[in-house]
CSV table of C-alpha atoms in Angstrom, one decimal:
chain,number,residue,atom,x,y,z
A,883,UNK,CA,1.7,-10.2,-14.7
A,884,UNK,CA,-0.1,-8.2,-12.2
A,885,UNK,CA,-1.4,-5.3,-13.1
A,886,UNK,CA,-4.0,-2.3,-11.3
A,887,UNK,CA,-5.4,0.4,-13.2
A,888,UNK,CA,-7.1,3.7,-11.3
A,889,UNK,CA,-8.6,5.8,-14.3
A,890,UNK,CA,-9.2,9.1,-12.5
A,891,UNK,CA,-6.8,11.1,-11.0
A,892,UNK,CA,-8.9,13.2,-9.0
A,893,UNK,CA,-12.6,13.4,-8.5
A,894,UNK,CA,-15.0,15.7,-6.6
A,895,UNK,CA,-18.0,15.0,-4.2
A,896,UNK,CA,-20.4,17.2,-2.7
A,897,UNK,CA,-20.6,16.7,1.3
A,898,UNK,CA,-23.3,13.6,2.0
A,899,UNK,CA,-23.8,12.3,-1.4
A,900,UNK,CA,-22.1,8.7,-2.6
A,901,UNK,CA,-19.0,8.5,-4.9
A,902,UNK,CA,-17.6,5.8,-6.6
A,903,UNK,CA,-14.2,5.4,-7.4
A,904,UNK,CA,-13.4,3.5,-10.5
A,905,UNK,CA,-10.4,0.0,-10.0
A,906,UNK,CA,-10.2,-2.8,-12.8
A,907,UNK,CA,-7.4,-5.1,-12.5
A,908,UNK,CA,-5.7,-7.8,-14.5
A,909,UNK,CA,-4.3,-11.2,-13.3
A,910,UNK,CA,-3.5,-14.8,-14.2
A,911,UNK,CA,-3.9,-16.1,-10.7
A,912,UNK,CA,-7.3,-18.2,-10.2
A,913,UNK,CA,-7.1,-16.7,-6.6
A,914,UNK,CA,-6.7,-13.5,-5.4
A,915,UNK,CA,-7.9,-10.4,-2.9
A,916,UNK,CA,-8.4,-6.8,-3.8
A,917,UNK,CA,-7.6,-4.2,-1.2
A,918,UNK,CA,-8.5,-0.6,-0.7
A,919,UNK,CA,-6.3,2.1,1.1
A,920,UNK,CA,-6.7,5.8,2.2
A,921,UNK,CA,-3.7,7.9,2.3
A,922,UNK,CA,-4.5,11.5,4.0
A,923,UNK,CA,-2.6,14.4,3.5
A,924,UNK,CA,-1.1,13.0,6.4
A,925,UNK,CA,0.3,10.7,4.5
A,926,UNK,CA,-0.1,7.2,6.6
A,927,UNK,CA,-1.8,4.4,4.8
A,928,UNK,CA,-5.1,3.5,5.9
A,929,UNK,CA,-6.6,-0.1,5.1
A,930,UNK,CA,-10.4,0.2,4.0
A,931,UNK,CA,-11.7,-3.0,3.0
A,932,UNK,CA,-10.8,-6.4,1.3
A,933,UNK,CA,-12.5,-8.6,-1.3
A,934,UNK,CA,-11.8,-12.0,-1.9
A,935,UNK,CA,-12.0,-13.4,-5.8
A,936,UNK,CA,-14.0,-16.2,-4.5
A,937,UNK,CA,-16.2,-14.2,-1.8
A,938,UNK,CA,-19.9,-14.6,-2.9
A,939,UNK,CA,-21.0,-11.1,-1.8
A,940,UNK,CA,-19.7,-8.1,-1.8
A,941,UNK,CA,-17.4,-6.6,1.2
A,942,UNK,CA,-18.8,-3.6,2.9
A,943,UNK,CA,-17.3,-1.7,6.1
A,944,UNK,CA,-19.3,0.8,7.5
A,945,UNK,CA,-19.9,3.6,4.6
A,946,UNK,CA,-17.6,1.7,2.7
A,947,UNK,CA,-18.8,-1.0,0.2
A,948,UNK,CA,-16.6,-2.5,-3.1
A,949,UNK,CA,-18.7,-3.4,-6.5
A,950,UNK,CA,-17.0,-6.6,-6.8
A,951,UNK,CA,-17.5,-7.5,-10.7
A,952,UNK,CA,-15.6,-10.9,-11.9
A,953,UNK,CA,-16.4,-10.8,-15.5
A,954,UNK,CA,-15.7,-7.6,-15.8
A,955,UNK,CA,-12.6,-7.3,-13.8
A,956,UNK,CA,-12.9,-4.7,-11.3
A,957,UNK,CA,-13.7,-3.5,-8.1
A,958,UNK,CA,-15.0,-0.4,-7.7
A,959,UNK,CA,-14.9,1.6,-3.9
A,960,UNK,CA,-18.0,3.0,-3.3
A,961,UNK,CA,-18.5,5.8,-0.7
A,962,UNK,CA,-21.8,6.4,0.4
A,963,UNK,CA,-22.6,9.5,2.6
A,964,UNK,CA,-19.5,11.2,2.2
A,965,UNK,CA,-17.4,13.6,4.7
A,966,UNK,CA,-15.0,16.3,4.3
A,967,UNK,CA,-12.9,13.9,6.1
A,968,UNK,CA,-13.0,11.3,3.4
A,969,UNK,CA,-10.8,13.8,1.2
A,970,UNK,CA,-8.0,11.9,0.5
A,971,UNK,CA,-5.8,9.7,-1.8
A,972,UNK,CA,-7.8,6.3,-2.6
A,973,UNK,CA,-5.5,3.4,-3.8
A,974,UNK,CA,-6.5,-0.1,-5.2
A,975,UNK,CA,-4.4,-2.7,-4.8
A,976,UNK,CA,-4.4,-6.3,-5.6
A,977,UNK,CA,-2.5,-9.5,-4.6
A,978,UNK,CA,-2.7,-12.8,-6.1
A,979,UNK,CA,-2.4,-15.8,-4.1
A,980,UNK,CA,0.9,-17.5,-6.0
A,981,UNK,CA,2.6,-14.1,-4.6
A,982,UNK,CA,3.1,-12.0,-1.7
A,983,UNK,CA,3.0,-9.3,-3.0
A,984,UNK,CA,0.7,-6.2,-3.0
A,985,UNK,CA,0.4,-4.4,-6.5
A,986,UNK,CA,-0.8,-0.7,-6.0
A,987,UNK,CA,-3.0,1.7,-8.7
A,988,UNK,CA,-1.6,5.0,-9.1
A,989,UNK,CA,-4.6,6.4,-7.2
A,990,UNK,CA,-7.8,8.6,-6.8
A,991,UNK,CA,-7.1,12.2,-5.3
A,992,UNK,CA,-10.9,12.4,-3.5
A,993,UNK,CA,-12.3,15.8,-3.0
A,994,UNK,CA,-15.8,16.4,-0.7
A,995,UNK,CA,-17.2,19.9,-1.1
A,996,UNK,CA,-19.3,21.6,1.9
B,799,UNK,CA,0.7,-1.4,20.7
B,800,UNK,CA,2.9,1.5,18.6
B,801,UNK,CA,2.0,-0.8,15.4
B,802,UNK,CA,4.8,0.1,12.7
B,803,UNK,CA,7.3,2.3,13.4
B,804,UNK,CA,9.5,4.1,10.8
B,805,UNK,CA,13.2,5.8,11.9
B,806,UNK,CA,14.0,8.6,10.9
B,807,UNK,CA,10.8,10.1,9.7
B,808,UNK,CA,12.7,12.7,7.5
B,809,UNK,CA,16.5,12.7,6.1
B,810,UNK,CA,18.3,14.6,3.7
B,811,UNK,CA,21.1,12.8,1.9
B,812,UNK,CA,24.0,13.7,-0.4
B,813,UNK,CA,24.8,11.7,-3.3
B,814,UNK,CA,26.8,8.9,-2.7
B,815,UNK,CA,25.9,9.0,0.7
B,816,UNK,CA,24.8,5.7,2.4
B,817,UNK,CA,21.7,5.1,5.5
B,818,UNK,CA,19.8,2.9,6.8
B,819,UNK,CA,16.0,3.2,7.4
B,820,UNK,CA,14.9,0.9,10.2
B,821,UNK,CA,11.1,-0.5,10.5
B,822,UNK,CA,9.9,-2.1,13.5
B,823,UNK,CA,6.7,-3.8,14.2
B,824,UNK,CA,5.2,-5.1,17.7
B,825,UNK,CA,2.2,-6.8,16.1
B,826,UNK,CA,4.7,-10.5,16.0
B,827,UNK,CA,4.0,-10.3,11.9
B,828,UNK,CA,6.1,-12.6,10.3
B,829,UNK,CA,5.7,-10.6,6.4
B,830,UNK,CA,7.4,-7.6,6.2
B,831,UNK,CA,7.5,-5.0,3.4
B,832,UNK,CA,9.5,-1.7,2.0
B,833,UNK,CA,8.2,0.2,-0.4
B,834,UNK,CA,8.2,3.6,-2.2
B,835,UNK,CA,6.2,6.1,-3.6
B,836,UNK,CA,6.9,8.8,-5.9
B,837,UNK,CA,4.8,11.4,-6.9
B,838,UNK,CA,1.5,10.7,-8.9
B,839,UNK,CA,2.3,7.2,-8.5
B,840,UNK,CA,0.8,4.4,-6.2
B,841,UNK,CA,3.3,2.1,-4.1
B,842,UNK,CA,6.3,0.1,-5.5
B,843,UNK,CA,7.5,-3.3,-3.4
B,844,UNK,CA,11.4,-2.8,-2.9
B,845,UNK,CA,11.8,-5.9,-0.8
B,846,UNK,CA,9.8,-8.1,1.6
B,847,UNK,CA,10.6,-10.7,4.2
B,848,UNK,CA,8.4,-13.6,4.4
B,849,UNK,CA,10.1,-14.4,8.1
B,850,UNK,CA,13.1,-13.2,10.0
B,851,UNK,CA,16.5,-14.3,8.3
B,852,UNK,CA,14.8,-14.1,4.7
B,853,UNK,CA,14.8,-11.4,2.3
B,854,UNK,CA,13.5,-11.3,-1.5
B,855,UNK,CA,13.1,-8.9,-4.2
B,856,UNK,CA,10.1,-6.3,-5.1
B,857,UNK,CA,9.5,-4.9,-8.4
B,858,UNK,CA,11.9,-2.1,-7.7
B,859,UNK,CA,14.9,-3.7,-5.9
B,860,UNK,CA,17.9,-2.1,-7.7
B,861,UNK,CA,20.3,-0.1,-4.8
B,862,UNK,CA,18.9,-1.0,-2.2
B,863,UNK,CA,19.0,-3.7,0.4
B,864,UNK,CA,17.8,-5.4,3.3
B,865,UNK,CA,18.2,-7.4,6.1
B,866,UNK,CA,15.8,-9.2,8.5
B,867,UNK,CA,17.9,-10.3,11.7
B,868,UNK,CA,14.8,-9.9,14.2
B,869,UNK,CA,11.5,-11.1,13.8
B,870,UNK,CA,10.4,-7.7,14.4
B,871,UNK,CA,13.1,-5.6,12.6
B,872,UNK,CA,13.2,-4.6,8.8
B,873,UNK,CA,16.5,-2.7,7.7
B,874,UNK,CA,16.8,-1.1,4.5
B,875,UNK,CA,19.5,0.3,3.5
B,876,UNK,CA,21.2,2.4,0.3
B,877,UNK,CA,24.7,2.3,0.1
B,878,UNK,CA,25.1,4.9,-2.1
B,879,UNK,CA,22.5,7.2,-2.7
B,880,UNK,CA,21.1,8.4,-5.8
B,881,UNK,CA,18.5,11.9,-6.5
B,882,UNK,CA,16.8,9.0,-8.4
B,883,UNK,CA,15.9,7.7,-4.8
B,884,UNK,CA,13.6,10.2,-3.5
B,885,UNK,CA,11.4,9.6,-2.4
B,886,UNK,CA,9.0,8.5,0.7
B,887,UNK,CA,9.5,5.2,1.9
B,888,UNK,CA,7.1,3.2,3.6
B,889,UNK,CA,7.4,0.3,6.0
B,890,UNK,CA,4.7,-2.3,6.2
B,891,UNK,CA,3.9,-5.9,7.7
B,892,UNK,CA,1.5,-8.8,7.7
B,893,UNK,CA,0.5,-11.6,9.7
B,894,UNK,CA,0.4,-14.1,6.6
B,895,UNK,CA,1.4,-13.1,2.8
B,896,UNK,CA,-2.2,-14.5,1.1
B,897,UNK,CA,-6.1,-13.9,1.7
B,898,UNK,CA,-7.4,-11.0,3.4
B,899,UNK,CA,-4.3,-10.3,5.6
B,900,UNK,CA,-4.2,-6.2,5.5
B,901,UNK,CA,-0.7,-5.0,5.5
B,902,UNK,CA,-0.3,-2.6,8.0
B,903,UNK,CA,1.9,0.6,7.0
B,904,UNK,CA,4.3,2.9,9.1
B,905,UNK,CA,4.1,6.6,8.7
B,906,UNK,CA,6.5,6.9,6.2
B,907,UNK,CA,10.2,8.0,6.1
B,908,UNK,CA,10.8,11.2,3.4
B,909,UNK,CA,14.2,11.0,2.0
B,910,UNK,CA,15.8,14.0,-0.3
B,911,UNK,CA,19.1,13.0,-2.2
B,912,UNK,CA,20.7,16.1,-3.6
């Protein structure tokens, strides 16, 4: 079984430091890929950034990076600089590479102060 | 490119009503996706379609279901709705089911069973 946990249910930031939010995961598959979406209060979904089990180095787009830690199981989102548009719902998810399937944390609500 | 497209955005149901929410996607994706997500909770896998004609079942499949007739068309439908069912409902799809393919997400339908 697949399974994503997000520990904190909301966190706050001031305006241009880094957060990070917090994503371990549990799996049986050898392979797999760890995703990381934005939901606005908008509501779309917005894809972040992925990370392969068996990518050497970390991912990193733009101001966003993962802490990618095998041993440990988890893969933490890190936010460096942050806006007051990053407020938003952060979710991990994972997907193991026997399945199609895309299994979601319960998510981060992410607050940045001015 | 409109991406994924979700009909009708909103939609108000009786119980023991029956609809059909209808995803379409421009992006010639052959994985497509429904899920849900309830409040405080991450995203649940209904069904997905790993091509057109072929349907499985998500975590959460139970009265609900799908069809796949065009490539680019996703049905899902509720025969008789449930208040157990609100929900929002979002539409996603993917050009291969394994590695760092991103699913891409509509803009979510909100449906309200009374």
């Amino acid at each position: 079984a697949q399974k994503i946990t997000q520990t904190q249910p909301g966190m706050f930031v001031q305006e241009k430091e880094a957060v990070t939010l917090d994503c371990t995961y549990d799996t049986s598959d050898p392979s797999y890929g760890l995703f990381w979406y934005k939901q606005p209060s908008s509501g779309e979904m917005i894809f972040l950034i992925y990370q392969g089990s068996y990518d050497q180095q970390n991912a990193t787009e733009g101001r966003y990076s993962l802490n990618f830690q095998k041993a440990r199981k988890s893969a933490n989102l890190v936010i460096s600089a942050s806006q007051l548009g990053d407020s938003a719902m952060y979710f991990c998810a994972m997907r193991g590479d026997s399945s199609y399937k895309l299994i979601f944390g319960s998510g981060t609500r992410l607050l940045v102060r001015p | 490119n409109a991406g994924v497209t979700q009909t009708p955005k909103f939609r108000v149901l009786k119980t023991g009503q029956s609809m059909t929410l209808l995803c379409a996607q421009d992006m010639n994706h052959e994985y497509m996706y429904w899920y849900r997500q309830d409040p405080g909770m991450g995203l649940r896998l209904i069904h997905y379609s790993v091509g057109e004609g072929t349907t499985a079942k998500g975590e959460v499949p139970d009265g609900y279901n799908v069809s796949r007739l065009k490539k680019q068309n996703f049905l899902l439908g509720l025969e008789s709705a449930a208040p157990s069912q609100t929900s929002v409902y979002f539409c996603a799809s993917s050009y291969s089911g394994q590695g760092e393919a991103e699913q891409y997400f509509g803009p979510g339908t909100r449906l309200t069973v009374t």
